[in-house]
Amino acid sequence: LFSFLPERGNLAGVRHILLVLSGKGGVGKSTISTELALSLRHSGKKVGILDVDLCGPSIPRMFRVQDNDVHQCDSGWVPVFVDQDKSISLMSIGFLLEKPDDAVVWRGPKKNALIKQFVADVAWGDLDFLIVDTPPGTSDEHISTVEALRPYKPLGAILVTTPQAVAVGDVRRELTFCKKTGLRVLGIVENMSGFVCPHCSECTNIFSKGGGEELAKHAGVPFLGCVPLDPQLSQSLEEGRDFIREFPKSTAFPALAHIAQQILDGTSQPSS
């Protein structure tokens, strides 16, 4: 019986694996991955982020650790910790590039090999959640990521869209990808859902509204919620201020906390 169980290795201490996906670029997958990690940390969870966006690794910068190096230990690569409590850990190709502006000009097989190495060779230790931040699309890197993670039974995928019909159309393709690869959809998040004025706190729908909710209803998957654009939170990221400390004061925080709570509620229920 035991010979059929996967060799869990470095993922042995990881309780739940979440993938953050979208068929479209620029919808804020890395932002949602980052904010979701912070929301889960506020709930007392230990979280890792695996950044498999090999051509646009932005996770290290979001946590202001882009100058850190990755070290080796007996069981592989040691992830980069963003706080003294070691409650959030990161792995990204951004830590492995000689210069931050180096382009990753690789064909598929080399990218796929690195993704497999990321899954197998990072010594995460004990984590409640591992969030996998993916590039846009439904091709090479996504197939490699899902196949490499399949033996570890990922909890499922969170799909990110913005409200416009064009974005929603691309995310619809991501739903098809999840169906074809047997990946459970935990729900859809509508990001950049309105702009919160830094002066009067009024929320204005600069794109449109409701596209993500409509798609979720149409596809029969949960709608996890709308996350507004908060210029003050974006500014703290751009200026290298303490994003982690400023996050709870953000107008986006209640929305993200609600999304995180739905995920926590889902993991606390026994699977059927």
Tab-separated table of C-alpha atoms in Angstrom:
chain	number	residue	atom	x	y	z
A	1	LEU	CA	0.000	0.000	0.000
A	2	PHE	CA	2.663	2.518	1.061
A	3	SER	CA	4.709	2.046	-2.106
A	4	PHE	CA	1.946	3.818	-4.070
A	5	LEU	CA	2.099	6.996	-1.959
A	6	PRO	CA	4.133	9.890	-3.454
A	7	GLU	CA	7.519	10.725	-1.945
A	8	ARG	CA	6.561	14.009	-0.314
A	9	GLY	CA	10.095	15.222	0.377
A	10	ASN	CA	10.292	18.982	0.861
A	11	LEU	CA	6.500	19.412	0.605
A	12	ALA	CA	5.867	16.981	3.482
A	13	GLY	CA	5.219	19.844	5.925
A	14	VAL	CA	2.928	21.819	3.565
A	15	ARG	CA	-0.748	21.370	4.459
A	16	HIS	CA	-2.468	23.172	1.548
A	17	ILE	CA	-1.288	24.255	-1.914
A	18	LEU	CA	-3.165	27.049	-3.741
A	19	LEU	CA	-2.532	28.181	-7.328
A	20	VAL	CA	-3.300	31.750	-8.406
A	21	LEU	CA	-4.183	31.751	-12.114
A	22	SER	CA	-5.495	34.006	-14.860
A	23	GLY	CA	-5.629	33.727	-18.625
A	24	LYS	CA	-4.642	37.381	-18.824
A	25	GLY	CA	-1.590	39.431	-17.838
A	26	GLY	CA	-1.811	42.591	-15.748
A	27	VAL	CA	-4.841	41.584	-13.682
A	28	GLY	CA	-2.830	41.530	-10.447
A	29	LYS	CA	-2.080	37.856	-9.780
A	30	SER	CA	1.134	38.708	-7.909
A	31	THR	CA	-0.669	41.420	-5.936
A	32	ILE	CA	-3.479	39.027	-4.975
A	33	SER	CA	-0.932	36.290	-4.111
A	34	THR	CA	0.955	38.751	-1.896
A	35	GLU	CA	-2.126	40.196	-0.204
A	36	LEU	CA	-3.658	36.751	0.269
A	37	ALA	CA	-0.423	35.577	1.944
A	38	LEU	CA	-0.542	38.602	4.266
A	39	SER	CA	-4.247	38.002	5.060
A	40	LEU	CA	-3.559	34.369	5.934
A	41	ARG	CA	-0.617	35.458	8.072
A	42	HIS	CA	-2.946	37.844	9.937
A	43	SER	CA	-5.051	34.770	10.723
A	44	GLY	CA	-2.003	33.188	12.348
A	45	LYS	CA	-0.980	30.943	9.450
A	46	LYS	CA	2.508	30.211	8.099
A	47	VAL	CA	2.600	30.866	4.367
A	48	GLY	CA	5.015	30.334	1.485
A	49	ILE	CA	4.828	31.906	-1.975
A	50	LEU	CA	6.327	30.046	-4.937
A	51	ASP	CA	6.739	32.500	-7.826
A	52	VAL	CA	6.725	30.528	-11.096
A	53	ASP	CA	6.349	33.649	-13.249
A	54	LEU	CA	9.832	33.109	-14.670
A	55	CYS	CA	9.827	36.048	-17.103
A	56	GLY	CA	8.275	38.609	-14.744
A	57	PRO	CA	9.167	37.707	-11.148
A	58	SER	CA	7.694	40.537	-9.053
A	59	ILE	CA	7.113	38.802	-5.700
A	60	PRO	CA	10.623	39.559	-4.281
A	61	ARG	CA	10.193	43.289	-4.891
A	62	MET	CA	6.734	43.388	-3.358
A	63	PHE	CA	8.218	42.186	-0.074
A	64	ARG	CA	11.359	44.376	-0.413
A	65	VAL	CA	13.678	41.342	-0.368
A	66	GLN	CA	14.821	41.511	-4.004
A	67	ASP	CA	18.488	41.818	-2.955
A	68	ASN	CA	18.451	38.627	-0.883
A	69	ASP	CA	20.272	35.484	-1.959
A	70	VAL	CA	19.041	31.914	-1.870
A	71	HIS	CA	21.227	29.525	0.151
A	72	GLN	CA	21.614	25.764	-0.027
A	73	CYS	CA	20.986	23.337	2.800
A	74	ASP	CA	21.127	19.529	2.959
A	75	SER	CA	17.589	19.192	1.595
A	76	GLY	CA	17.827	21.824	-1.159
A	77	TRP	CA	17.241	25.573	-1.454
A	78	VAL	CA	16.328	27.577	1.647
A	79	PRO	CA	13.494	30.021	0.827
A	80	VAL	CA	13.856	33.726	1.634
A	81	PHE	CA	12.005	34.775	4.799
A	82	VAL	CA	10.387	38.210	4.838
A	83	ASP	CA	10.034	38.659	8.599
A	84	GLN	CA	11.780	37.652	11.814
A	85	ASP	CA	8.943	35.289	12.736
A	86	LYS	CA	9.581	33.396	9.473
A	87	SER	CA	5.808	33.395	8.925
A	88	ILE	CA	6.135	34.214	5.190
A	89	SER	CA	8.758	32.576	2.978
A	90	LEU	CA	9.409	33.093	-0.737
A	91	MET	CA	11.077	31.385	-3.667
A	92	SER	CA	11.462	33.075	-7.057
A	93	ILE	CA	13.792	33.093	-10.037
A	94	GLY	CA	14.255	36.768	-9.110
A	95	PHE	CA	16.622	35.620	-6.334
A	96	LEU	CA	18.715	33.591	-8.796
A	97	LEU	CA	19.370	36.226	-11.480
A	98	GLU	CA	22.815	37.859	-11.467
A	99	LYS	CA	21.305	41.248	-12.325
A	100	PRO	CA	17.696	42.272	-11.579
A	101	ASP	CA	17.211	43.461	-15.187
A	102	ASP	CA	18.383	40.170	-16.755
A	103	ALA	CA	15.802	38.740	-19.153
A	104	VAL	CA	14.982	35.038	-18.930
A	105	VAL	CA	15.382	34.070	-22.605
A	106	TRP	CA	14.677	30.362	-22.269
A	107	ARG	CA	12.854	27.772	-24.330
A	108	GLY	CA	10.140	25.628	-22.745
A	109	PRO	CA	12.244	22.634	-21.593
A	110	LYS	CA	14.570	24.801	-19.492
A	111	LYS	CA	11.620	26.623	-17.893
A	112	ASN	CA	9.890	23.320	-17.185
A	113	ALA	CA	13.041	21.882	-15.576
A	114	LEU	CA	13.316	24.876	-13.221
A	115	ILE	CA	9.653	24.620	-12.224
A	116	LYS	CA	10.141	20.928	-11.356
A	117	GLN	CA	13.233	21.890	-9.363
A	118	PHE	CA	11.284	24.615	-7.535
A	119	VAL	CA	8.605	22.086	-6.570
A	120	ALA	CA	11.059	19.367	-5.482
A	121	ASP	CA	14.095	21.215	-4.114
A	122	VAL	CA	12.867	24.082	-1.895
A	123	ALA	CA	13.060	23.275	1.826
A	124	TRP	CA	9.784	24.939	2.897
A	125	GLY	CA	9.584	23.309	6.318
A	126	ASP	CA	6.138	23.440	7.969
A	127	LEU	CA	3.603	25.638	6.162
A	128	ASP	CA	-0.153	25.982	6.458
A	129	PHE	CA	-0.382	27.297	2.876
A	130	LEU	CA	1.855	27.384	-0.172
A	131	ILE	CA	0.588	29.957	-2.700
A	132	VAL	CA	1.820	29.412	-6.265
A	133	ASP	CA	1.910	32.656	-8.278
A	134	THR	CA	1.767	31.812	-11.994
A	135	PRO	CA	2.402	33.717	-15.243
A	136	PRO	CA	-0.523	34.594	-17.537
A	137	GLY	CA	-1.784	31.923	-19.896
A	138	THR	CA	-2.575	28.220	-20.098
A	139	SER	CA	0.498	26.655	-21.659
A	140	ASP	CA	3.975	25.306	-20.866
A	141	GLU	CA	4.657	26.660	-17.392
A	142	HIS	CA	1.101	25.994	-16.231
A	143	ILE	CA	1.073	22.388	-17.417
A	144	SER	CA	4.486	21.783	-15.808
A	145	THR	CA	3.373	23.371	-12.529
A	146	VAL	CA	0.116	21.401	-12.301
A	147	GLU	CA	1.822	18.113	-13.241
A	148	ALA	CA	4.672	18.659	-10.758
A	149	LEU	CA	2.206	19.479	-7.958
A	150	ARG	CA	-0.401	16.816	-8.782
A	151	PRO	CA	1.128	14.096	-6.518
A	152	TYR	CA	0.785	16.514	-3.573
A	153	LYS	CA	-2.959	17.005	-4.168
A	154	PRO	CA	-3.247	20.818	-4.410
A	155	LEU	CA	-6.293	22.307	-2.715
A	156	GLY	CA	-7.207	24.110	-5.950
A	157	ALA	CA	-6.972	27.331	-7.942
A	158	ILE	CA	-8.054	30.918	-7.379
A	159	LEU	CA	-8.772	32.713	-10.668
A	160	VAL	CA	-8.139	36.446	-10.868
A	161	THR	CA	-9.907	38.766	-13.297
A	162	THR	CA	-10.560	42.468	-13.669
A	163	PRO	CA	-14.132	43.613	-14.342
A	164	GLN	CA	-13.923	44.285	-18.110
A	165	ALA	CA	-15.467	41.848	-20.586
A	166	VAL	CA	-12.126	41.398	-22.423
A	167	ALA	CA	-10.390	40.227	-19.231
A	168	VAL	CA	-13.319	38.030	-18.230
A	169	GLY	CA	-13.182	36.352	-21.669
A	170	ASP	CA	-9.542	35.397	-21.142
A	171	VAL	CA	-10.212	34.087	-17.644
A	172	ARG	CA	-12.993	31.906	-19.092
A	173	ARG	CA	-10.221	30.040	-20.949
A	174	GLU	CA	-8.449	29.497	-17.638
A	175	LEU	CA	-11.595	27.785	-16.330
A	176	THR	CA	-11.355	25.414	-19.295
A	177	PHE	CA	-7.678	24.796	-18.455
A	178	CYS	CA	-8.626	23.869	-14.878
A	179	LYS	CA	-11.305	21.493	-16.141
A	180	LYS	CA	-8.932	19.808	-18.609
A	181	THR	CA	-6.162	19.388	-16.023
A	182	GLY	CA	-8.504	18.268	-13.235
A	183	LEU	CA	-7.716	21.279	-11.033
A	184	ARG	CA	-10.508	22.304	-8.663
A	185	VAL	CA	-11.542	25.974	-8.894
A	186	LEU	CA	-11.823	27.407	-5.387
A	187	GLY	CA	-13.338	30.596	-6.759
A	188	ILE	CA	-12.961	33.800	-8.754
A	189	VAL	CA	-11.642	37.127	-7.444
A	190	GLU	CA	-12.510	40.377	-9.236
A	191	ASN	CA	-9.445	42.592	-8.755
A	192	MET	CA	-9.210	46.366	-9.445
A	193	SER	CA	-12.935	46.477	-8.793
A	194	GLY	CA	-13.290	50.215	-8.362
A	195	PHE	CA	-10.846	52.956	-7.356
A	196	VAL	CA	-10.827	54.206	-3.775
A	197	CYS	CA	-10.213	57.973	-3.614
A	198	PRO	CA	-7.398	58.672	-1.125
A	199	HIS	CA	-9.114	61.941	-0.074
A	200	CYS	CA	-12.778	61.084	0.363
A	201	SER	CA	-12.623	57.240	0.313
A	202	GLU	CA	-15.397	57.090	-2.290
A	203	CYS	CA	-15.135	54.056	-4.588
A	204	THR	CA	-15.457	54.754	-8.348
A	205	ASN	CA	-15.817	51.961	-10.919
A	206	ILE	CA	-13.247	53.127	-13.477
A	207	PHE	CA	-13.501	49.952	-15.562
A	208	SER	CA	-16.887	48.344	-15.147
A	209	LYS	CA	-18.234	46.101	-12.413
A	210	GLY	CA	-19.565	42.629	-11.892
A	211	GLY	CA	-17.791	40.745	-14.700
A	212	GLY	CA	-16.091	38.354	-12.292
A	213	GLU	CA	-19.280	37.659	-10.364
A	214	GLU	CA	-21.223	37.035	-13.569
A	215	LEU	CA	-18.531	34.635	-14.816
A	216	ALA	CA	-18.569	32.723	-11.524
A	217	LYS	CA	-22.349	32.397	-11.695
A	218	HIS	CA	-22.201	31.280	-15.330
A	219	ALA	CA	-19.451	28.721	-14.612
A	220	GLY	CA	-21.031	27.451	-11.388
A	221	VAL	CA	-17.955	28.238	-9.244
A	222	PRO	CA	-17.776	30.330	-6.058
A	223	PHE	CA	-17.328	34.091	-6.316
A	224	LEU	CA	-14.858	35.002	-3.582
A	225	GLY	CA	-15.223	38.781	-3.769
A	226	CYS	CA	-14.160	42.143	-5.233
A	227	VAL	CA	-10.856	43.799	-4.335
A	228	PRO	CA	-10.703	47.575	-4.953
A	229	LEU	CA	-7.695	49.492	-6.254
A	230	ASP	CA	-6.119	51.299	-3.320
A	231	PRO	CA	-3.639	53.944	-4.559
A	232	GLN	CA	-2.126	54.346	-1.087
A	233	LEU	CA	-1.288	50.633	-0.935
A	234	SER	CA	0.171	50.762	-4.461
A	235	GLN	CA	2.205	53.824	-3.490
A	236	SER	CA	3.642	52.073	-0.439
A	237	LEU	CA	4.827	49.273	-2.742
A	238	GLU	CA	6.292	51.669	-5.315
A	239	GLU	CA	8.131	53.724	-2.705
A	240	GLY	CA	9.472	50.706	-0.840
A	241	ARG	CA	7.627	51.600	2.358
A	242	ASP	CA	6.666	48.853	4.797
A	243	PHE	CA	3.904	47.297	2.699
A	244	ILE	CA	3.410	44.492	5.250
A	245	ARG	CA	2.703	46.975	8.045
A	246	GLU	CA	0.531	49.256	5.896
A	247	PHE	CA	-1.572	46.439	4.414
A	248	PRO	CA	-4.084	46.194	7.343
A	249	LYS	CA	-4.868	49.944	7.019
A	250	SER	CA	-5.740	49.522	3.332
A	251	THR	CA	-9.288	49.756	1.983
A	252	ALA	CA	-8.519	46.470	0.194
A	253	PHE	CA	-7.841	44.710	3.504
A	254	PRO	CA	-11.455	43.814	4.474
A	255	ALA	CA	-12.066	42.327	1.007
A	256	LEU	CA	-8.877	40.243	1.160
A	257	ALA	CA	-9.545	39.178	4.756
A	258	HIS	CA	-13.009	37.983	3.655
A	259	ILE	CA	-11.487	35.986	0.752
A	260	ALA	CA	-8.879	34.451	3.079
A	261	GLN	CA	-11.592	33.522	5.566
A	262	GLN	CA	-13.560	31.687	2.870
A	263	ILE	CA	-10.433	29.685	2.017
A	264	LEU	CA	-9.841	28.919	5.710
A	265	ASP	CA	-13.479	27.868	6.107
A	266	GLY	CA	-13.095	25.576	3.088
A	267	THR	CA	-9.992	23.886	4.521
A	268	SER	CA	-11.577	23.359	7.929
A	269	GLN	CA	-14.448	21.337	6.461
A	270	PRO	CA	-13.820	17.624	5.935
A	271	SER	CA	-13.498	16.854	2.205
A	272	SER	CA	-16.277	14.713	0.793
